[in-house]
mmCIF file of C-alpha atoms and ligand atoms in Angstrom:
data_model
loop_
_atom_site.group_PDB
_atom_site.id
_atom_site.type_symbol
_atom_site.label_atom_id
_atom_site.label_comp_id
_atom_site.label_asym_id
_atom_site.label_seq_id
_atom_site.Cartn_x
_atom_site.Cartn_y
_atom_site.Cartn_z
ATOM 1 C CA MET A 1 -20.876 14.012 -0.369
ATOM 2 C CA LYS A 2 -22.646 11.944 -2.783
ATOM 3 C CA HIS A 3 -21.300 8.567 -1.901
ATOM 4 C CA LYS A 4 -20.972 6.574 1.236
ATOM 5 C CA LYS A 5 -17.814 7.517 3.212
ATOM 6 C CA VAL A 6 -14.841 5.259 3.192
ATOM 7 C CA THR A 7 -13.706 4.379 6.702
ATOM 8 C CA LYS A 8 -12.304 0.941 6.407
ATOM 9 C CA ALA A 9 -8.990 -0.211 4.759
ATOM 10 C CA VAL A 10 -7.578 -3.590 4.061
ATOM 11 C CA PHE A 11 -3.779 -4.043 4.334
ATOM 12 C CA PRO A 12 -2.819 -7.439 2.703
ATOM 13 C CA VAL A 13 0.370 -8.350 4.617
ATOM 14 C CA ALA A 14 0.402 -12.166 4.296
ATOM 15 C CA GLY A 15 3.231 -12.386 1.655
ATOM 16 C CA LEU A 16 6.443 -14.349 2.431
ATOM 17 C CA GLY A 17 8.590 -11.458 1.184
ATOM 18 C CA THR A 18 10.918 -13.980 -0.510
ATOM 19 C CA ARG A 19 12.574 -11.198 -2.458
ATOM 20 C CA PHE A 20 14.118 -9.864 0.601
ATOM 21 C CA LEU A 21 15.518 -13.186 2.031
ATOM 22 C CA PRO A 22 17.367 -13.857 4.245
ATOM 23 C CA ALA A 23 16.026 -10.638 6.058
ATOM 24 C CA THR A 24 12.447 -11.897 5.875
ATOM 25 C CA LYS A 25 13.208 -15.308 7.361
ATOM 26 C CA SER A 26 12.400 -13.805 10.774
ATOM 27 C CA ILE A 27 11.055 -10.463 10.187
ATOM 28 C CA PRO A 28 7.869 -9.538 8.213
ATOM 29 C CA LYS A 29 8.748 -7.548 5.039
ATOM 30 C CA GLU A 30 6.370 -4.776 6.260
ATOM 31 C CA ILE A 31 8.596 -4.231 9.292
ATOM 32 C CA MET A 32 11.608 -3.466 7.176
ATOM 33 C CA THR A 33 12.454 0.152 7.698
ATOM 34 C CA LEU A 34 12.888 3.293 5.426
ATOM 35 C CA VAL A 35 15.236 5.326 7.612
ATOM 36 C CA ASP A 36 13.554 4.575 10.932
ATOM 37 C CA ARG A 37 10.031 3.806 10.132
ATOM 38 C CA PRO A 38 8.744 0.493 8.945
ATOM 39 C CA LEU A 39 6.993 0.228 5.537
ATOM 40 C CA ILE A 40 3.653 -0.499 7.180
ATOM 41 C CA GLN A 41 3.868 2.781 9.173
ATOM 42 C CA TYR A 42 3.794 4.751 5.846
ATOM 43 C CA ALA A 43 0.787 2.876 4.616
ATOM 44 C CA ILE A 44 -1.094 3.438 8.032
ATOM 45 C CA ASP A 45 -0.059 7.198 8.067
ATOM 46 C CA GLU A 46 -1.474 7.443 4.562
ATOM 47 C CA ALA A 47 -4.698 5.880 5.591
ATOM 48 C CA ARG A 48 -5.166 7.845 8.680
ATOM 49 C CA ALA A 49 -4.648 11.107 6.717
ATOM 50 C CA ALA A 50 -7.416 9.994 4.393
ATOM 51 C CA GLY A 51 -9.807 9.561 7.337
ATOM 52 C CA ILE A 52 -9.719 5.735 7.621
ATOM 53 C CA LYS A 53 -10.897 4.598 11.097
ATOM 54 C CA GLU A 54 -10.743 0.793 10.909
ATOM 55 C CA PHE A 55 -7.636 -0.986 9.809
ATOM 56 C CA ILE A 56 -7.816 -4.494 8.730
ATOM 57 C CA PHE A 57 -4.689 -6.525 8.274
ATOM 58 C CA VAL A 58 -4.679 -9.853 6.430
ATOM 59 C CA THR A 59 -1.767 -11.665 7.867
ATOM 60 C CA SER A 60 -0.203 -15.057 8.053
ATOM 61 C CA ARG A 61 2.124 -17.128 10.242
ATOM 62 C CA GLY A 62 5.200 -15.355 11.313
ATOM 63 C CA LYS A 63 3.723 -11.910 11.334
ATOM 64 C CA SER A 64 3.499 -11.301 15.114
ATOM 65 C CA ALA A 65 6.049 -8.528 15.025
ATOM 66 C CA LEU A 66 3.445 -6.618 13.144
ATOM 67 C CA GLU A 67 0.895 -7.039 15.851
ATOM 68 C CA ASP A 68 3.305 -6.103 18.484
ATOM 69 C CA TYR A 69 4.429 -2.945 16.547
ATOM 70 C CA PHE A 70 0.881 -1.613 16.837
ATOM 71 C CA ASP A 71 0.355 -2.492 20.458
ATOM 72 C CA VAL A 72 1.384 -0.502 23.504
ATOM 73 C CA ALA A 73 4.911 -1.219 24.911
ATOM 74 C CA PRO A 74 4.586 -0.646 28.663
ATOM 75 C CA GLU A 75 8.050 -1.380 29.756
ATOM 76 C CA LEU A 76 9.669 0.740 26.911
ATOM 77 C CA GLU A 77 7.348 3.626 27.508
ATOM 78 C CA SER A 78 7.915 3.563 31.320
ATOM 79 C CA ALA A 79 11.669 3.656 30.684
ATOM 80 C CA LEU A 80 11.429 6.456 28.298
ATOM 81 C CA ARG A 81 9.330 8.389 30.768
ATOM 82 C CA LYS A 82 11.603 7.835 33.588
ATOM 83 C CA SER A 83 14.574 9.058 31.641
ATOM 84 C CA GLY A 84 12.654 12.212 30.448
ATOM 85 C CA LYS A 85 12.795 11.275 26.667
ATOM 86 C CA ASP A 86 9.453 12.752 25.838
ATOM 87 C CA HIS A 87 10.275 13.302 22.245
ATOM 88 C CA LEU A 88 10.766 9.676 21.824
ATOM 89 C CA LEU A 89 7.460 8.950 23.499
ATOM 90 C CA GLU A 90 5.945 11.318 21.013
ATOM 91 C CA ILE A 91 7.298 9.425 18.070
ATOM 92 C CA LEU A 92 5.846 6.256 19.525
ATOM 93 C CA LYS A 93 2.420 7.812 19.411
ATOM 94 C CA ASP A 94 2.039 7.191 15.778
ATOM 95 C CA THR A 95 2.366 3.435 16.354
ATOM 96 C CA ASN A 96 -0.540 3.239 18.737
ATOM 97 C CA MET A 97 -3.970 2.058 17.730
ATOM 98 C CA ASP A 98 -7.168 2.490 19.743
ATOM 99 C CA SER A 99 -8.432 -0.807 20.919
ATOM 100 C CA GLY A 100 -10.911 -2.052 18.272
ATOM 101 C CA ALA A 101 -9.419 0.000 15.459
ATOM 102 C CA ILE A 102 -7.244 -2.641 14.244
ATOM 103 C CA ALA A 103 -8.204 -6.131 13.272
ATOM 104 C CA TYR A 104 -6.104 -9.053 12.186
ATOM 105 C CA ILE A 105 -7.392 -11.706 9.886
ATOM 106 C CA ARG A 106 -5.343 -14.821 8.901
ATOM 107 C CA GLN A 107 -5.067 -15.988 5.297
ATOM 108 C CA ASN A 108 -4.074 -19.590 5.934
ATOM 109 C CA ARG A 109 -2.931 -20.387 2.332
ATOM 110 C CA PRO A 110 -1.173 -18.018 -0.124
ATOM 111 C CA GLN A 111 -3.785 -17.853 -3.043
ATOM 112 C CA GLY A 112 -3.052 -14.388 -4.330
ATOM 113 C CA LEU A 113 -3.925 -10.832 -3.636
ATOM 114 C CA GLY A 114 -7.602 -11.234 -4.578
ATOM 115 C CA HIS A 115 -7.927 -14.005 -1.951
ATOM 116 C CA ALA A 116 -6.084 -11.982 0.662
ATOM 117 C CA VAL A 117 -8.612 -9.107 0.219
ATOM 118 C CA TRP A 118 -11.467 -11.547 0.252
ATOM 119 C CA CYS A 119 -10.394 -12.945 3.669
ATOM 120 C CA ALA A 120 -11.583 -9.512 5.171
ATOM 121 C CA ARG A 121 -15.091 -9.758 3.649
ATOM 122 C CA ARG A 122 -17.026 -10.164 6.878
ATOM 123 C CA LEU A 123 -15.383 -7.079 8.349
ATOM 124 C CA ILE A 124 -16.145 -5.070 5.285
ATOM 125 C CA GLY A 125 -19.744 -5.981 5.137
ATOM 126 C CA ASP A 126 -21.733 -3.781 2.791
ATOM 127 C CA GLU A 127 -19.454 -0.773 2.665
ATOM 128 C CA PRO A 128 -16.947 0.646 0.312
ATOM 129 C CA PHE A 129 -13.454 0.168 1.414
ATOM 130 C CA ALA A 130 -9.818 0.914 0.556
ATOM 131 C CA VAL A 131 -6.985 -1.438 -0.054
ATOM 132 C CA LEU A 132 -3.422 -0.379 0.323
ATOM 133 C CA LEU A 133 -0.459 -2.512 -0.575
ATOM 134 C CA PRO A 134 2.359 -1.448 1.766
ATOM 135 C CA ASP A 135 4.992 -2.380 -0.849
ATOM 136 C CA ASP A 136 3.992 0.616 -2.791
ATOM 137 C CA VAL A 137 5.134 3.597 -0.848
ATOM 138 C CA ILE A 138 4.061 6.946 -2.215
ATOM 139 C CA ALA A 139 5.547 10.253 -1.162
ATOM 140 C CA ALA A 140 3.056 13.044 -1.781
ATOM 141 C CA GLU A 141 2.052 16.335 -0.405
ATOM 142 C CA LYS A 142 -1.623 15.261 -0.070
ATOM 143 C CA SER A 143 -1.554 11.553 0.609
ATOM 144 C CA CYS A 144 -2.481 9.386 -2.426
ATOM 145 C CA LEU A 145 -5.413 7.817 -0.742
ATOM 146 C CA GLN A 146 -6.770 11.145 0.331
ATOM 147 C CA GLN A 147 -6.532 12.359 -3.318
ATOM 148 C CA MET A 148 -8.528 9.307 -4.447
ATOM 149 C CA ILE A 149 -11.136 9.583 -1.672
ATOM 150 C CA GLU A 150 -11.712 13.253 -2.735
ATOM 151 C CA ALA A 151 -12.186 12.132 -6.263
ATOM 152 C CA TYR A 152 -14.309 9.134 -5.417
ATOM 153 C CA ALA A 153 -16.698 11.488 -3.394
ATOM 154 C CA GLU A 154 -17.586 12.857 -6.913
ATOM 155 C CA THR A 155 -17.410 9.625 -8.903
ATOM 156 C CA GLY A 156 -18.351 6.724 -6.777
ATOM 157 C CA GLY A 157 -17.788 3.377 -8.263
ATOM 158 C CA ASN A 158 -14.366 1.599 -8.075
ATOM 159 C CA MET A 159 -11.107 3.510 -8.169
ATOM 160 C CA VAL A 160 -7.463 2.304 -8.580
ATOM 161 C CA ALA A 161 -4.327 4.433 -8.384
ATOM 162 C CA ALA A 162 -2.715 4.557 -11.720
ATOM 163 C CA MET A 163 0.609 5.639 -13.179
ATOM 164 C CA GLU A 164 2.246 5.531 -16.556
ATOM 165 C CA VAL A 165 5.060 2.963 -16.717
ATOM 166 C CA ALA A 166 7.490 1.985 -19.540
ATOM 167 C CA PRO A 167 5.884 -0.297 -22.028
ATOM 168 C CA GLU A 168 8.312 -3.071 -21.199
ATOM 169 C CA LYS A 169 7.495 -2.830 -17.526
ATOM 170 C CA ALA A 170 3.646 -3.109 -17.976
ATOM 171 C CA SER A 171 3.748 -6.956 -17.685
ATOM 172 C CA SER A 172 4.679 -6.566 -13.949
ATOM 173 C CA TYR A 173 1.371 -4.798 -13.197
ATOM 174 C CA GLY A 174 -2.283 -4.679 -13.614
ATOM 175 C CA VAL A 175 -2.980 -2.597 -16.646
ATOM 176 C CA LEU A 176 -6.016 -0.417 -17.608
ATOM 177 C CA ASP A 177 -7.701 -0.478 -20.930
ATOM 178 C CA ILE A 178 -8.942 3.148 -21.306
ATOM 179 C CA ALA A 179 -12.332 4.062 -22.490
ATOM 180 C CA ASN A 180 -12.283 7.751 -21.560
ATOM 181 C CA ASP A 181 -9.259 9.733 -20.682
ATOM 182 C CA MET A 182 -10.237 12.751 -18.680
ATOM 183 C CA GLY A 183 -6.719 13.677 -17.464
ATOM 184 C CA THR A 184 -6.433 12.910 -13.697
ATOM 185 C CA ILE A 185 -9.137 10.499 -13.908
ATOM 186 C CA VAL A 186 -9.610 7.788 -16.610
ATOM 187 C CA GLU A 187 -12.559 5.502 -17.124
ATOM 188 C CA ALA A 188 -11.630 1.983 -17.892
ATOM 189 C CA LYS A 189 -13.160 -0.465 -20.383
ATOM 190 C CA GLY A 190 -10.975 -3.289 -19.322
ATOM 191 C CA MET A 191 -8.293 -4.353 -16.899
ATOM 192 C CA VAL A 192 -5.688 -7.106 -17.256
ATOM 193 C CA GLU A 193 -3.403 -8.442 -14.699
ATOM 194 C CA LYS A 194 0.260 -8.792 -15.742
ATOM 195 C CA PRO A 195 -0.274 -8.864 -19.596
ATOM 196 C CA PRO A 196 2.315 -10.796 -21.553
ATOM 197 C CA LEU A 197 4.993 -8.561 -23.032
ATOM 198 C CA GLY A 198 3.690 -6.579 -25.971
ATOM 199 C CA THR A 199 -0.057 -7.347 -25.262
ATOM 200 C CA ALA A 200 -0.721 -4.619 -22.602
ATOM 201 C CA PRO A 201 -3.855 -2.465 -23.600
ATOM 202 C CA SER A 202 -2.004 0.721 -22.545
ATOM 203 C CA ASN A 203 1.098 1.626 -20.372
ATOM 204 C CA LEU A 204 -1.232 2.950 -17.572
ATOM 205 C CA ALA A 205 -0.468 0.574 -14.715
ATOM 206 C CA VAL A 206 -2.344 0.002 -11.446
ATOM 207 C CA ILE A 207 -0.592 0.970 -8.234
ATOM 208 C CA GLY A 208 -1.363 -0.420 -4.841
ATOM 209 C CA ARG A 209 -4.184 1.934 -3.704
ATOM 210 C CA TYR A 210 -7.858 0.905 -4.360
ATOM 211 C CA ILE A 211 -11.277 2.201 -3.418
ATOM 212 C CA LEU A 212 -13.605 -0.666 -4.005
ATOM 213 C CA SER A 213 -17.266 -1.262 -3.919
ATOM 214 C CA PRO A 214 -18.602 -4.210 -1.663
ATOM 215 C CA GLN A 215 -19.612 -5.854 -4.913
ATOM 216 C CA VAL A 216 -15.961 -6.658 -5.551
ATOM 217 C CA MET A 217 -16.004 -8.929 -2.475
ATOM 218 C CA ILE A 218 -19.010 -10.784 -3.985
ATOM 219 C CA ASN A 219 -17.198 -11.154 -7.261
ATOM 220 C CA LEU A 220 -14.128 -12.596 -5.316
ATOM 221 C CA ASN A 221 -16.458 -15.225 -3.793
ATOM 222 C CA LYS A 222 -16.708 -16.847 -7.176
ATOM 223 C CA ILE A 223 -13.764 -15.777 -9.233
ATOM 224 C CA LYS A 224 -11.458 -18.460 -10.665
ATOM 225 C CA GLN A 225 -7.705 -18.545 -10.506
ATOM 226 C CA GLY A 226 -6.119 -16.094 -12.894
ATOM 227 C CA VAL A 227 -2.625 -15.328 -14.005
ATOM 228 C CA GLY A 228 0.019 -17.164 -12.089
ATOM 229 C CA GLY A 229 -2.677 -19.683 -10.776
ATOM 230 C CA GLU A 230 -3.630 -16.970 -8.220
ATOM 231 C CA ILE A 231 -7.105 -15.319 -7.322
ATOM 232 C CA GLN A 232 -6.463 -11.848 -8.690
ATOM 233 C CA LEU A 233 -7.983 -8.616 -7.348
ATOM 234 C CA THR A 234 -7.676 -7.071 -10.782
ATOM 235 C CA ASP A 235 -10.044 -9.720 -12.260
ATOM 236 C CA ALA A 236 -12.674 -9.058 -9.423
ATOM 237 C CA ILE A 237 -12.535 -5.382 -10.206
ATOM 238 C CA ALA A 238 -12.706 -5.895 -13.916
ATOM 239 C CA GLU A 239 -15.908 -7.754 -13.514
ATOM 240 C CA GLU A 240 -17.421 -4.476 -12.400
ATOM 241 C CA ILE A 241 -16.760 -2.787 -15.753
ATOM 242 C CA GLY A 242 -20.155 -2.488 -17.424
ATOM 243 C CA LYS A 243 -22.133 -2.972 -14.187
ATOM 244 C CA GLY A 244 -20.617 -0.090 -12.291
ATOM 245 C CA LYS A 245 -17.861 2.152 -13.302
ATOM 246 C CA VAL A 246 -14.077 1.553 -12.768
ATOM 247 C CA TYR A 247 -11.872 4.627 -12.713
ATOM 248 C CA GLY A 248 -7.987 4.986 -12.676
ATOM 249 C CA TYR A 249 -6.720 7.879 -10.830
ATOM 250 C CA ARG A 250 -3.507 9.523 -11.801
ATOM 251 C CA PHE A 251 -2.131 10.577 -8.355
ATOM 252 C CA ARG A 252 0.358 13.396 -7.664
ATOM 253 C CA GLY A 253 3.265 11.978 -5.965
ATOM 254 C CA GLN A 254 6.230 9.817 -6.177
ATOM 255 C CA ARG A 255 5.697 5.960 -5.937
ATOM 256 C CA TYR A 256 8.577 3.668 -4.816
ATOM 257 C CA ASP A 257 8.378 -0.089 -5.406
ATOM 258 C CA CYS A 258 9.507 -1.319 -2.133
ATOM 259 C CA GLY A 259 8.740 -4.803 -3.198
ATOM 260 C CA SER A 260 12.002 -4.734 -5.140
ATOM 261 C CA LYS A 261 15.469 -4.197 -3.769
ATOM 262 C CA ALA A 262 16.452 -1.421 -6.113
ATOM 263 C CA GLY A 263 13.072 0.473 -5.289
ATOM 264 C CA PHE A 264 13.588 0.015 -1.698
ATOM 265 C CA LEU A 265 17.059 1.558 -1.928
ATOM 266 C CA GLN A 266 15.800 4.442 -3.926
ATOM 267 C CA ALA A 267 13.076 5.042 -1.285
ATOM 268 C CA THR A 268 15.719 4.920 1.431
ATOM 269 C CA VAL A 269 17.727 7.502 -0.360
ATOM 270 C CA ALA A 270 14.665 9.768 -1.198
ATOM 271 C CA PHE A 271 13.255 9.593 2.346
ATOM 272 C CA GLY A 272 16.804 10.142 3.973
ATOM 273 C CA LEU A 273 17.273 13.261 1.834
ATOM 274 C CA ALA A 274 13.824 14.459 2.918
ATOM 275 C CA ARG A 275 14.745 14.282 6.563
ATOM 276 C CA PRO A 276 15.953 17.673 8.003
ATOM 277 C CA ASP A 277 18.178 15.921 10.409
ATOM 278 C CA LEU A 278 19.932 13.855 7.893
ATOM 279 C CA ARG A 279 19.775 15.847 4.703
ATOM 280 C CA GLU A 280 23.160 17.637 5.062
ATOM 281 C CA GLU A 281 25.348 14.822 6.138
ATOM 282 C CA PHE A 282 23.726 12.144 3.881
ATOM 283 C CA GLY A 283 23.451 14.568 0.896
ATOM 284 C CA ALA A 284 27.224 15.340 1.235
ATOM 285 C CA TYR A 285 28.038 11.538 1.371
ATOM 286 C CA LEU A 286 25.997 10.740 -1.606
ATOM 287 C CA ASN A 287 27.740 13.614 -3.484
ATOM 288 C CA ASP A 288 31.042 12.146 -2.616
ATOM 289 C CA MET A 289 30.097 8.638 -3.738
ATOM 290 C CA VAL A 290 28.908 9.975 -7.113
ATOM 291 C CA ALA A 291 32.074 11.988 -7.570
ATOM 292 C CA LEU A 292 34.147 8.777 -6.681
ATOM 293 C CA GLN A 293 32.172 6.670 -9.104
ATOM 294 C CA LYS A 294 32.611 9.240 -11.851
ATOM 295 C CA ALA A 295 36.376 9.396 -11.159
ATOM 296 C CA ALA A 296 36.579 5.638 -11.275
ATOM 297 C CA GLN A 297 35.058 5.464 -14.907
HETATM 298 C C1 LIG B 301 -0.147 -6.282 -7.267
HETATM 299 C C2 LIG B 301 -1.380 -6.241 -8.186
HETATM 300 C C3 LIG B 301 -1.106 -5.274 -9.716
HETATM 301 C C4 LIG B 301 -0.664 -4.076 -9.201
HETATM 302 C C5 LIG B 301 0.568 -4.176 -8.289
HETATM 303 C C6 LIG B 301 1.062 -2.638 -7.955
HETATM 304 O O1 LIG B 301 0.778 -6.983 -8.069
HETATM 305 O O2 LIG B 301 -1.867 -7.470 -8.502
HETATM 306 O O3 LIG B 301 -2.329 -5.350 -10.312
HETATM 307 O O4 LIG B 301 -0.246 -3.414 -10.459
HETATM 308 O O5 LIG B 301 0.361 -4.918 -7.200
HETATM 309 O O6 LIG B 301 2.145 -2.729 -7.236
HETATM 310 P P1 LIG B 301 2.048 -7.597 -7.232
HETATM 311 O O7 LIG B 301 3.144 -6.383 -7.283
HETATM 312 O O8 LIG B 301 1.651 -7.889 -5.889
HETATM 313 O O9 LIG B 301 2.584 -8.607 -8.133
#
């Protein structure tokens, strides 16, 4: 291992989730479920599989359901134990965090992703760290962050997950300007947050998984508002180009944009079909639906 191990991860979960109103009026977006697991559980599982030991949540008002979700539930657990439902107790294990493994930091004003990440600066200190955006759910044989951590062990620097998107969609993402394309890994010579239509330097978009050097936190200290009047993480990473290296990593896996309704529904279908206990019944239903739709056309 040439580079310092990544053991801390930041989960920005302070957003209002307005795209999912009215649901998000009283539940955090990250608690919305794909089949029977909240979005945040997928991100935590991915981080755990990649060897993360400290989980830092950047939250805001109205997110207490998230804190409860990762706490013990003594009454529920004892009721399950009494009724012999050991398999359900087993399922709950994934939701438990050791004391001290999870920290909650408040972002008291919504000032953008960069600002949210910066809120965790004191807990990160002088170490490389991961950032996972729970809206981006990635189904993969080997977790996306694990793939990146293995690549980072060789490259060091800063690394962002990357994926080719349709050119007309590039303006919804951070986009890489490619200096050197080595296949799975690309070296960036620039990075633009949400470029106006037709101006993107490539169609290689940043997806919500990052491994960042502590220097990015220092950059965030002084960065000015970027696109949309927000403090952009992309801009703080882009400042590293030229000083250190910034890499894009083309991960193996299927990414779902669970920040959009269509993406959320697609993920629900994909994860439902991937479940052995649901596959048959759900698959048959979907086939019937498709047949009905075709017949109606
Ligand atoms: C954020 C980042 C953007 C990235 C995207 C991936 O944007 O700012 O660079 O491409 O996540 O999902 P958001 O979707 O929060 O607007």
